[in-house]
CSV table of C-alpha atoms in Angstrom, one decimal:
chain,number,residue,atom,x,y,z
J,1,MET,CA,-15.4,88.5,80.8
J,2,GLY,CA,-11.8,89.4,80.9
J,3,VAL,CA,-11.8,90.4,77.3
J,4,LYS,CA,-15.0,92.4,77.8
J,5,ASP,CA,-13.6,94.3,80.8
J,6,GLY,CA,-10.4,95.1,79.1
J,7,SER,CA,-12.3,96.3,76.0
J,8,ALA,CA,-14.4,98.6,78.2
J,9,ARG,CA,-11.5,100.1,80.0
J,10,SER,CA,-9.8,100.6,76.6
J,11,ARG,CA,-12.9,102.5,75.3
J,12,PHE,CA,-13.2,104.5,78.5
J,13,SER,CA,-9.5,105.6,78.3
J,14,ALA,CA,-9.9,106.7,74.8
J,15,PHE,CA,-13.1,108.6,75.6
J,16,TRP,CA,-11.4,110.3,78.6
J,17,ALA,CA,-8.4,111.2,76.6
J,18,ARG,CA,-10.7,112.9,74.0
J,19,SER,CA,-13.2,114.5,76.5
J,20,ARG,CA,-11.4,115.4,79.7
J,21,TRP,CA,-10.7,119.0,78.7
J,22,PRO,CA,-14.1,119.8,77.4
J,23,LEU,CA,-15.6,118.2,80.6
J,24,LEU,CA,-13.3,120.2,82.9
J,25,LEU,CA,-14.1,123.4,80.9
J,26,LEU,CA,-17.8,122.6,81.5
J,27,LEU,CA,-17.3,122.1,85.2
J,28,VAL,CA,-15.5,125.5,85.5
J,29,LEU,CA,-18.4,127.2,83.6
J,30,LEU,CA,-21.0,125.6,86.0
J,31,LEU,CA,-19.0,126.8,89.0
J,32,LEU,CA,-18.7,130.3,87.6
J,33,GLY,CA,-22.4,130.4,86.8
J,34,ALA,CA,-23.2,129.3,90.4
J,35,THR,CA,-21.1,132.2,91.6
J,36,VAL,CA,-22.9,134.8,89.5
J,37,VAL,CA,-26.3,133.4,90.6
J,38,ALA,CA,-25.2,133.6,94.2
J,39,GLY,CA,-24.2,137.3,93.7
J,40,MET,CA,-27.6,138.1,92.1
J,41,ALA,CA,-29.6,136.3,94.8
J,42,PRO,CA,-27.6,136.6,98.1
J,43,HIS,CA,-30.5,135.5,100.2
J,44,LEU,CA,-30.6,132.1,98.6
J,45,PHE,CA,-27.0,131.4,99.7
J,46,SER,CA,-26.4,133.6,102.6
J,47,ALA,CA,-28.0,135.3,105.7
J,48,PRO,CA,-30.2,138.4,105.0
J,49,LYS,CA,-28.5,141.8,105.0
J,50,ALA,CA,-28.9,144.0,108.0
J,51,ALA,CA,-31.9,146.4,108.1
J,52,PRO,CA,-31.3,150.0,107.0
J,53,ALA,CA,-30.2,152.5,109.6
J,54,VAL,CA,-33.2,154.7,109.0
J,55,PRO,CA,-35.8,154.1,111.6
J,56,ALA,CA,-39.1,152.4,110.4
J,57,TRP,CA,-41.2,155.5,111.2
J,58,GLN,CA,-39.0,157.5,108.9
J,59,GLN,CA,-39.1,155.2,106.0
J,60,LEU,CA,-41.4,155.6,103.0
J,61,PRO,CA,-44.7,153.9,103.8
J,62,ASP,CA,-46.2,151.1,101.6
J,63,ARG,CA,-49.7,152.4,102.3
J,64,LEU,CA,-51.5,155.5,103.5
J,65,SER,CA,-52.5,155.4,107.1
J,66,ASP,CA,-55.7,156.7,108.7
J,67,THR,CA,-54.6,159.4,111.1
J,68,LYS,CA,-56.5,159.0,114.4
J,69,ALA,CA,-53.8,159.9,116.9
J,70,VAL,CA,-50.1,160.8,117.2
J,71,LEU,CA,-48.5,159.3,120.3
J,72,PRO,CA,-44.9,158.4,121.0
J,73,LEU,CA,-44.2,155.3,119.0
J,74,ASP,CA,-42.3,153.8,121.9
J,75,GLY,CA,-43.1,154.8,125.5
J,76,GLU,CA,-39.5,154.1,126.3
J,77,ALA,CA,-38.1,156.1,123.5
J,78,PRO,CA,-35.4,158.5,124.9
J,79,VAL,CA,-36.3,162.1,125.4
J,80,PRO,CA,-33.8,164.4,123.7
J,81,VAL,CA,-31.3,166.2,126.0
J,82,PRO,CA,-32.3,169.9,126.2
J,83,GLY,CA,-28.7,171.0,126.1
J,84,GLU,CA,-28.1,169.2,122.7
J,85,VAL,CA,-31.5,170.5,121.4
J,86,ALA,CA,-30.4,174.0,122.3
J,87,ARG,CA,-27.0,173.5,120.7
J,88,LEU,CA,-28.4,172.5,117.4
J,89,LEU,CA,-31.3,175.0,117.1
J,90,ASN,CA,-29.1,177.9,118.1
J,91,GLN,CA,-27.0,177.1,115.0
J,92,THR,CA,-30.1,177.1,112.6
J,93,LEU,CA,-32.8,179.2,114.1
J,94,ARG,CA,-31.4,182.6,113.2
J,95,PRO,CA,-33.2,185.5,111.4
J,96,ASP,CA,-32.1,186.6,108.0
J,97,GLY,CA,-31.5,190.2,108.8
J,98,PRO,CA,-33.3,192.2,111.4
J,99,GLY,CA,-35.9,190.8,113.9
J,100,ASP,CA,-35.9,187.9,116.2
J,101,ILE,CA,-37.4,184.4,116.5
J,102,SER,CA,-39.0,183.1,119.7
J,103,ALA,CA,-39.3,179.3,120.0
J,104,VAL,CA,-40.2,176.4,122.1
J,105,VAL,CA,-39.8,172.6,121.7
J,106,MET,CA,-41.8,170.3,124.0
J,107,ASP,CA,-42.0,166.5,124.6
J,108,ALA,CA,-45.6,165.8,123.6
J,109,SER,CA,-46.0,163.0,126.1
J,110,SER,CA,-44.8,164.7,129.2
J,111,GLY,CA,-45.0,168.4,128.4
J,112,ASP,CA,-41.4,168.9,129.4
J,113,VAL,CA,-39.8,171.9,127.7
J,114,LEU,CA,-36.7,170.9,125.7
J,115,PHE,CA,-35.9,174.3,124.2
J,116,ASP,CA,-37.1,177.8,125.2
J,117,ARG,CA,-36.2,181.0,123.6
J,118,ALA,CA,-38.5,183.8,124.8
J,119,ALA,CA,-41.3,181.2,124.5
J,120,GLY,CA,-43.6,183.2,126.7
J,121,ALA,CA,-43.3,186.5,124.9
J,122,ALA,CA,-46.4,187.8,123.1
J,123,ARG,CA,-46.0,187.7,119.4
J,124,ILE,CA,-47.9,188.5,116.2
J,125,PRO,CA,-48.6,184.9,114.9
J,126,ALA,CA,-50.1,185.4,111.4
J,127,SER,CA,-52.0,182.4,110.2
J,128,ASN,CA,-50.9,180.2,113.2
J,129,MET,CA,-54.0,181.8,114.7
J,130,LYS,CA,-56.0,179.2,112.7
J,131,LEU,CA,-54.7,176.5,115.1
J,132,LEU,CA,-56.6,178.2,117.9
J,133,THR,CA,-59.7,178.5,115.7
J,134,ALA,CA,-59.5,174.8,114.9
J,135,VAL,CA,-59.4,173.7,118.4
J,136,ALA,CA,-62.2,176.1,119.4
J,137,VAL,CA,-64.7,175.0,116.7
J,138,LEU,CA,-64.0,171.3,117.3
J,139,LYS,CA,-64.5,171.8,121.0
J,140,ALA,CA,-67.6,173.8,120.5
J,141,MET,CA,-69.4,171.9,117.7
J,142,GLY,CA,-67.8,168.5,117.5
J,143,PRO,CA,-66.1,167.1,114.4
J,144,GLU,CA,-69.2,165.6,112.8
J,145,ALA,CA,-71.3,168.8,112.9
J,146,ARG,CA,-72.6,170.2,109.6
J,147,PHE,CA,-74.1,173.4,108.4
J,148,THR,CA,-77.3,173.4,106.5
J,149,THR,CA,-78.3,175.8,103.7
J,150,ARG,CA,-82.1,176.0,103.2
J,151,VAL,CA,-84.6,177.3,100.7
J,152,LEU,CA,-87.7,178.5,102.7
J,153,ALA,CA,-91.1,179.4,101.4
J,154,THR,CA,-92.9,182.6,102.4
J,155,ASP,CA,-96.5,183.7,102.7
J,156,ASP,CA,-96.2,184.6,99.0
J,157,PRO,CA,-96.0,181.3,97.1
J,158,SER,CA,-94.0,183.1,94.3
J,159,THR,CA,-91.1,184.0,96.7
J,160,VAL,CA,-88.4,181.8,97.9
J,161,VAL,CA,-85.6,182.6,100.4
J,162,LEU,CA,-82.1,181.2,100.2
J,163,THR,CA,-81.2,181.0,103.8
J,164,GLY,CA,-77.5,180.9,105.0
J,165,GLY,CA,-76.6,178.4,107.7
J,166,GLY,CA,-72.8,179.0,107.9
J,167,ASP,CA,-71.7,177.1,104.8
J,168,VAL,CA,-69.3,179.3,102.9
J,169,LEU,CA,-68.0,176.4,100.8
J,170,LEU,CA,-71.1,176.1,98.6
J,171,GLY,CA,-70.6,175.0,95.0
J,172,ALA,CA,-72.5,176.3,92.0
J,173,GLY,CA,-73.2,172.8,90.5
J,174,ASP,CA,-74.7,169.6,92.0
J,175,SER,CA,-73.9,168.7,95.5
J,176,ASP,CA,-70.8,166.4,95.6
J,177,PRO,CA,-70.7,164.1,98.6
J,178,ALA,CA,-67.1,163.4,98.1
J,179,ALA,CA,-65.9,167.0,98.2
J,180,VAL,CA,-65.4,169.5,101.0
J,181,MET,CA,-65.8,172.6,98.9
J,182,GLY,CA,-69.0,172.0,96.9
J,183,HIS,CA,-70.2,169.3,99.2
J,184,ALA,CA,-73.6,171.3,99.1
J,185,GLY,CA,-74.4,172.5,95.6
J,186,LEU,CA,-76.8,175.2,94.5
J,187,ALA,CA,-77.9,173.3,91.4
J,188,SER,CA,-79.1,170.5,93.7
J,189,LEU,CA,-80.9,173.0,95.8
J,190,ALA,CA,-82.5,174.6,92.8
J,191,LYS,CA,-83.7,171.3,91.3
J,192,GLU,CA,-85.3,170.3,94.6
J,193,THR,CA,-86.9,173.8,94.9
J,194,ALA,CA,-88.2,173.6,91.4
J,195,ALA,CA,-89.8,170.2,91.9
J,196,LYS,CA,-91.6,171.5,95.0
J,197,LEU,CA,-92.8,174.6,93.2
J,198,THR,CA,-94.1,172.7,90.3
J,199,ALA,CA,-95.9,170.2,92.5
J,200,ALA,CA,-97.6,173.1,94.2
J,201,GLY,CA,-98.6,174.6,90.9
J,202,VAL,CA,-96.3,177.7,91.1
J,203,LYS,CA,-95.4,178.6,87.5
J,204,GLY,CA,-93.7,181.9,88.2
J,205,PRO,CA,-92.4,184.4,87.8
J,206,VAL,CA,-90.6,183.6,91.2
J,207,THR,CA,-88.7,186.1,93.3
J,208,VAL,CA,-85.5,184.9,94.9
J,209,THR,CA,-84.4,186.6,98.1
J,210,VAL,CA,-81.6,185.8,100.5
J,211,ASP,CA,-81.5,185.7,104.3
J,212,ASP,CA,-77.9,186.3,105.7
J,213,SER,CA,-79.0,187.3,109.2
J,214,LEU,CA,-77.2,184.4,110.9
J,215,PHE,CA,-74.1,186.5,111.3
J,216,SER,CA,-74.4,190.0,112.7
J,217,GLY,CA,-72.2,193.1,113.1
J,218,PRO,CA,-69.9,194.5,110.3
J,219,PRO,CA,-69.0,192.0,107.5
J,220,LEU,CA,-65.5,193.4,107.4
J,221,ASN,CA,-63.2,193.4,110.4
J,222,PRO,CA,-61.9,196.9,111.2
J,223,ALA,CA,-58.6,195.3,112.3
J,224,TRP,CA,-57.7,194.3,108.8
J,225,SER,CA,-55.6,196.3,106.4
J,226,LEU,CA,-57.7,197.4,103.5
J,227,ASP,CA,-54.7,196.6,101.3
J,228,ASP,CA,-54.9,193.0,102.3
J,229,VAL,CA,-58.7,193.0,101.5
J,230,ALA,CA,-58.1,194.6,98.2
J,231,ALA,CA,-55.5,192.0,97.4
J,232,GLY,CA,-58.0,189.3,98.1
J,233,GLU,CA,-56.5,187.9,101.3
J,234,THR,CA,-60.1,188.0,102.6
J,235,ALA,CA,-63.5,189.6,102.0
J,236,PRO,CA,-66.6,190.8,103.8
J,237,LEU,CA,-68.1,187.8,105.6
J,238,PHE,CA,-71.5,186.3,105.2
J,239,PRO,CA,-73.1,183.0,106.5
J,240,LEU,CA,-73.3,181.6,102.9
J,241,ALA,CA,-70.9,181.9,100.1
J,242,LEU,CA,-69.6,180.1,97.0
J,243,ASN,CA,-66.1,178.8,96.9
J,244,SER,CA,-65.1,180.2,100.2
J,245,GLY,CA,-65.9,183.7,99.1
J,246,ARG,CA,-64.3,183.6,95.6
J,247,TYR,CA,-65.5,183.7,92.1
J,248,ALA,CA,-64.4,180.2,91.2
J,249,PRO,CA,-63.0,177.3,93.3
J,250,GLY,CA,-59.6,177.3,91.6
J,251,VAL,CA,-59.0,181.0,92.0
J,252,THR,CA,-57.0,181.7,95.1
J,253,THR,CA,-55.8,185.3,94.5
J,254,GLY,CA,-57.3,188.5,93.2
J,255,PRO,CA,-60.6,190.3,93.7
J,256,ARG,CA,-63.3,188.6,95.5
J,257,PRO,CA,-67.2,189.2,95.6
J,258,GLN,CA,-67.9,192.0,98.1
J,259,ASP,CA,-71.4,190.6,98.9
J,260,ALA,CA,-70.9,186.8,98.9
J,261,ALA,CA,-74.5,186.3,100.0
J,262,ALA,CA,-76.0,188.2,97.1
J,263,THR,CA,-73.6,186.5,94.7
J,264,ALA,CA,-74.7,183.1,95.9
J,265,ALA,CA,-78.3,184.0,95.7
J,266,GLU,CA,-77.9,185.3,92.0
J,267,ALA,CA,-76.1,181.9,91.2
J,268,PHE,CA,-79.1,180.0,92.8
J,269,ALA,CA,-81.6,182.1,90.7
J,270,ARG,CA,-79.8,181.1,87.5
J,271,ARG,CA,-79.9,177.4,88.5
J,272,LEU,CA,-83.6,177.8,89.4
J,273,ALA,CA,-84.3,179.1,85.9
J,274,ALA,CA,-82.2,176.3,84.4
J,275,ALA,CA,-84.5,173.9,86.3
J,276,GLY,CA,-87.5,175.3,84.5
J,277,ILE,CA,-88.9,178.0,86.8
J,278,GLU,CA,-89.4,181.5,85.5
J,279,VAL,CA,-87.5,183.8,87.8
J,280,ARG,CA,-87.8,187.6,88.2
J,281,PRO,CA,-84.5,189.5,87.7
J,282,GLY,CA,-82.6,190.7,90.7
J,283,VAL,CA,-82.1,189.5,94.3
J,284,GLU,CA,-83.5,191.1,97.4
J,285,ARG,CA,-83.0,190.3,101.1
J,286,GLY,CA,-85.8,188.8,103.2
J,287,LYS,CA,-86.8,186.0,105.5
J,288,GLY,CA,-88.7,182.7,105.0
J,289,ILE,CA,-91.0,180.6,107.2
J,290,PRO,CA,-88.5,178.3,109.1
J,291,ALA,CA,-91.0,175.4,109.1
J,292,ASN,CA,-91.7,175.5,105.5
J,293,VAL,CA,-88.6,174.0,103.9
J,294,LEU,CA,-88.6,173.6,100.1
J,295,ALA,CA,-85.0,172.4,99.8
J,296,ALA,CA,-81.9,171.8,102.0
J,297,ALA,CA,-78.3,170.9,101.6
J,298,GLU,CA,-75.7,170.0,104.2
J,299,SER,CA,-72.0,171.1,104.3
J,300,ALA,CA,-69.1,168.8,104.7
J,301,THR,CA,-68.3,168.0,108.4
J,302,VAL,CA,-66.6,170.6,110.7
J,303,SER,CA,-63.5,168.3,110.8
J,304,ASP,CA,-63.2,168.3,107.0
J,305,GLN,CA,-63.6,172.1,107.0
J,306,VAL,CA,-61.0,172.4,109.7
J,307,ASP,CA,-58.6,170.3,107.7
J,308,LEU,CA,-59.2,172.5,104.5
J,309,MET,CA,-58.7,175.7,106.6
J,310,LEU,CA,-55.4,174.5,108.0
J,311,GLU,CA,-54.0,173.0,104.9
J,312,SER,CA,-54.8,175.9,102.6
J,313,SER,CA,-54.7,178.6,105.3
J,314,ASP,CA,-58.0,179.9,104.1
J,315,ASN,CA,-58.8,183.2,106.0
J,316,PHE,CA,-62.5,183.5,104.9
J,317,LEU,CA,-63.2,180.0,106.0
J,318,ALA,CA,-61.5,180.5,109.4
J,319,GLU,CA,-63.5,183.6,110.1
J,320,ALA,CA,-66.8,181.7,109.2
J,321,LEU,CA,-65.8,178.9,111.5
J,322,GLY,CA,-65.1,181.5,114.2
J,323,ARG,CA,-68.6,182.9,113.9
J,324,MET,CA,-70.2,179.5,114.1
J,325,THR,CA,-68.1,178.9,117.2
J,326,ALA,CA,-69.6,182.0,118.7
J,327,LYS,CA,-73.1,180.8,117.9
J,328,ALA,CA,-72.4,177.4,119.4
J,329,SER,CA,-71.0,179.2,122.6
J,330,GLY,CA,-74.0,181.4,123.2
J,331,LYS,CA,-72.4,184.5,121.8
J,332,GLU,CA,-73.3,186.9,119.0
J,333,ALA,CA,-71.9,185.8,115.7
J,334,THR,CA,-69.8,188.9,115.3
J,335,TYR,CA,-66.0,189.3,115.0
J,336,ASP,CA,-65.9,190.1,118.7
J,337,GLY,CA,-68.1,187.2,119.5
J,338,ALA,CA,-65.8,184.9,117.6
J,339,THR,CA,-62.6,186.0,119.4
J,340,ALA,CA,-64.4,185.7,122.7
J,341,ALA,CA,-65.5,182.2,121.9
J,342,VAL,CA,-62.1,181.1,120.8
J,343,ARG,CA,-60.7,182.4,124.0
J,344,GLN,CA,-63.5,180.6,126.1
J,345,ARG,CA,-62.9,177.2,124.4
J,346,LEU,CA,-59.1,177.5,124.9
J,347,GLY,CA,-59.7,178.2,128.6
J,348,GLU,CA,-61.8,175.0,128.8
J,349,LEU,CA,-58.8,173.1,127.6
J,350,GLY,CA,-56.8,174.5,130.6
J,351,LEU,CA,-54.7,176.9,128.5
J,352,ALA,CA,-53.8,180.3,130.0
J,353,THR,CA,-55.4,183.0,127.9
J,354,ASP,CA,-55.2,186.1,130.0
J,355,ALA,CA,-52.2,187.5,128.2
J,356,MET,CA,-53.6,186.7,124.7
J,357,GLU,CA,-54.8,189.6,122.4
J,358,LEU,CA,-57.2,188.3,119.8
J,359,ALA,CA,-58.1,190.7,117.0
J,360,ASP,CA,-59.4,188.1,114.6
J,361,VAL,CA,-59.5,184.3,114.3
J,362,SER,CA,-57.7,184.0,110.9
J,363,GLY,CA,-54.4,185.7,111.8
J,364,LEU,CA,-54.6,188.4,109.2
J,365,ALA,CA,-54.8,191.2,111.9
J,366,LEU,CA,-51.6,192.6,113.2
J,367,GLY,CA,-53.3,193.1,116.6
J,368,ASN,CA,-53.1,189.4,117.5
J,369,GLN,CA,-50.7,188.7,120.4
J,370,VAL,CA,-50.0,185.0,121.3
J,371,SER,CA,-46.8,183.2,122.6
J,372,ALA,CA,-45.0,180.4,121.1
J,373,ARG,CA,-45.5,178.3,124.2
J,374,GLN,CA,-49.3,178.8,123.9
J,375,PHE,CA,-49.3,177.5,120.3
J,376,ALA,CA,-47.1,174.5,121.4
J,377,GLU,CA,-49.7,173.7,124.1
J,378,VAL,CA,-52.5,173.9,121.4
J,379,VAL,CA,-50.5,171.5,119.2
J,380,ARG,CA,-49.9,169.2,122.1
J,381,ALA,CA,-53.7,169.3,122.9
J,382,ILE,CA,-54.3,168.2,119.4
J,383,THR,CA,-51.7,165.4,119.1
J,384,SER,CA,-51.8,164.0,122.7
J,385,GLY,CA,-54.5,165.7,124.7
J,386,PRO,CA,-57.5,164.0,126.4
J,387,ASP,CA,-60.2,165.3,124.0
J,388,PRO,CA,-60.5,162.9,121.0
J,389,ALA,CA,-62.4,165.5,119.0
J,390,LEU,CA,-59.3,167.5,118.7
J,391,ARG,CA,-57.4,164.6,117.1
J,392,THR,CA,-59.4,165.1,113.9
J,393,ALA,CA,-57.4,168.2,113.2
J,394,LEU,CA,-54.2,166.2,112.6
J,395,ASP,CA,-55.0,165.6,108.9
J,396,GLY,CA,-55.1,169.4,108.3
J,397,PHE,CA,-51.5,170.0,109.2
J,398,PRO,CA,-49.5,170.6,106.0
J,399,ILE,CA,-46.8,168.0,105.4
J,400,ALA,CA,-43.4,169.3,104.6
J,401,GLY,CA,-42.6,169.0,100.9
J,402,LEU,CA,-45.9,167.4,100.1
J,403,THR,CA,-49.2,169.2,100.9
J,404,GLY,CA,-50.8,172.5,101.6
J,405,THR,CA,-48.7,175.6,102.4
J,406,LEU,CA,-45.6,173.4,102.9
J,407,ASP,CA,-45.8,171.7,99.4
J,408,ASP,CA,-43.1,173.9,97.9
J,409,ARG,CA,-40.7,173.9,100.9
J,410,TYR,CA,-38.2,171.4,102.3
J,411,VAL,CA,-36.7,170.8,98.9
J,412,GLU,CA,-33.2,172.1,99.3
J,413,ALA,CA,-30.3,170.2,100.9
J,414,GLY,CA,-30.5,171.9,104.3
J,415,THR,CA,-34.2,171.2,104.7
J,416,ALA,CA,-34.9,168.0,102.7
J,417,GLY,CA,-34.3,165.8,105.7
J,418,GLY,CA,-37.6,167.0,107.2
J,419,ALA,CA,-39.6,166.4,104.0
J,420,GLY,CA,-42.6,164.1,104.7
J,421,LEU,CA,-41.8,164.1,108.5
J,422,VAL,CA,-42.5,167.6,109.6
J,423,ARG,CA,-46.2,168.6,109.9
J,424,ALA,CA,-46.8,172.2,110.7
J,425,LYS,CA,-49.1,175.2,110.3
J,426,THR,CA,-47.5,178.0,108.6
J,427,GLY,CA,-48.0,181.8,109.1
J,428,THR,CA,-46.8,184.7,106.9
J,429,LEU,CA,-47.3,188.5,107.1
J,430,ASN,CA,-45.1,191.3,105.8
J,431,THR,CA,-42.6,191.1,108.8
J,432,VAL,CA,-43.9,187.9,110.4
J,433,ILE,CA,-43.0,184.2,109.8
J,434,ALA,CA,-44.4,181.4,112.0
J,435,LEU,CA,-44.3,177.6,112.0
J,436,SER,CA,-46.0,175.5,114.6
J,437,GLY,CA,-46.5,171.7,114.5
J,438,TYR,CA,-45.1,168.3,115.5
J,439,VAL,CA,-42.5,165.7,114.4
J,440,VAL,CA,-41.4,162.2,115.4
J,441,ASP,CA,-37.7,162.3,115.9
J,442,ALA,CA,-35.2,159.6,114.9
J,443,ASP,CA,-35.6,157.8,118.2
J,444,GLY,CA,-39.4,157.6,117.9
J,445,ARG,CA,-40.2,160.5,120.4
J,446,LEU,CA,-43.0,162.8,119.4
J,447,LEU,CA,-42.0,166.5,119.7
J,448,VAL,CA,-44.1,169.6,119.4
J,449,PHE,CA,-42.7,172.9,118.5
J,450,SER,CA,-43.5,176.6,117.7
J,451,PHE,CA,-41.3,179.0,116.0
J,452,ILE,CA,-42.5,182.7,115.6
J,453,GLY,CA,-40.4,185.5,114.0
J,454,ASN,CA,-41.4,189.1,114.3
J,455,GLY,CA,-39.8,192.4,113.0
J,456,LEU,CA,-38.3,190.4,110.1
J,457,GLU,CA,-37.0,191.8,106.8
J,458,PRO,CA,-39.9,191.6,104.4
J,459,GLY,CA,-39.3,189.1,101.7
J,460,ALA,CA,-36.0,187.7,103.2
J,461,GLY,CA,-36.0,184.1,102.0
J,462,GLY,CA,-33.7,182.9,104.8
J,463,ASN,CA,-36.3,183.2,107.5
J,464,LYS,CA,-38.5,180.4,106.3
J,465,VAL,CA,-35.4,178.4,105.5
J,466,ALA,CA,-34.1,178.9,109.1
J,467,MET,CA,-37.4,177.5,110.5
J,468,ASP,CA,-37.5,174.7,108.1
J,469,ARG,CA,-33.9,173.7,108.9
J,470,SER,CA,-34.7,173.9,112.6
J,471,ALA,CA,-37.7,171.5,112.2
J,472,SER,CA,-35.7,169.2,110.1
J,473,VAL,CA,-33.0,169.1,112.9
J,474,LEU,CA,-35.8,167.9,115.2
J,475,ALA,CA,-36.8,165.2,112.8
J,476,ALA,CA,-33.2,163.9,112.7
J,477,CYS,CA,-32.6,164.4,116.4
J,478,GLY,CA,-31.5,161.6,118.6
J,479,CYS,CA,-30.1,164.7,120.5
J,480,ARG,CA,-28.5,162.7,123.3
J,481,GLY,CA,-25.2,164.6,123.4
């Protein structure tokens, strides 16, 4: 045993002499490797890092949310100090040249005013008017209402009547249930009509007429500038139209059909011919038998139409929704009826309307006079008011830097902080810039605001930037002094 033990020790000593440096080197490499792994995966060997400083509600979402309401994220979130809000906005909310900007910022939950610069002064609001129209039509008709375009028969089996029901977003093709513009399609109406005529033994030729009597009064508002009409900002209004009164859905500028009802009827006649019915040339006006419906197609919901109107600032659609509000309010479907109905519905919400001057419901007229405070109250009614029907307008507010009329704004250093956070309706006329909307600030408090500039230098780019910077200031605001 002794010999064996001595031999083993001798062999181990020889082995250690030969191998100790390679073994030590291997141990060092293993330790270095462990250090590298620890650096690459710190959570395996240390406590998690602290959460980022940006509040959760201002971080990029991992999924799209279904907007049903906007309320303070935390009922205990601090309210900005008015003096600090004023200090910041007085630095950013300045006109680029002549003119002045009135403004108001309110806490959406309490209604407390946090900033007031001539907020009660009557101003030309441009397309911010569409916020009033949105609230009025949702209040009058409800978000799920739809408008129906019908094809009616007459006493003459060879005459059909395309009858307008207020849908100015008709498409030329088949109805598309996933679309807002083109939800109801003339091709689908024509196919259904052709099947009924064929079943009744009507071979043609068939006369197509159009009934646009749902709206009354002049189709063109005398308060509008004819230059704006010629530029395609709007067009004579009828209770049925293709593509919101344009020749094609993707065309948003340039000339428009001057008789949208006749244009739609002519397109329907072509589709009827394509469905196998011989059609006489030309389109006339006439009335059908209401109880004898050959075909019908429903529009997208009122809430979807409101969203499209707000996001794209569609003047033609706004005026059509105003006329339908008038009908639902027991008034004549005229321009005056539309403004009276909007005023009525705003009054029902408890808003003071006596000082308002309403010349149209789209904001194209220079005769409109509404204060920034009134717009902030309307936004507050949408975000936090007691009527859930108004909440459906939330999706229509353009999102800064992402959607609608704000998609190309909030891209420079001074405004980028508001991108994705500010949601607001824009307004632009020659000397007018407006922005009214809402934002959740850095402390989680929901704020509503309205900025309206009048008498501004036409084309001065700094005016939009001033409003965008100011809205971005609110988004970043802790504003506790």
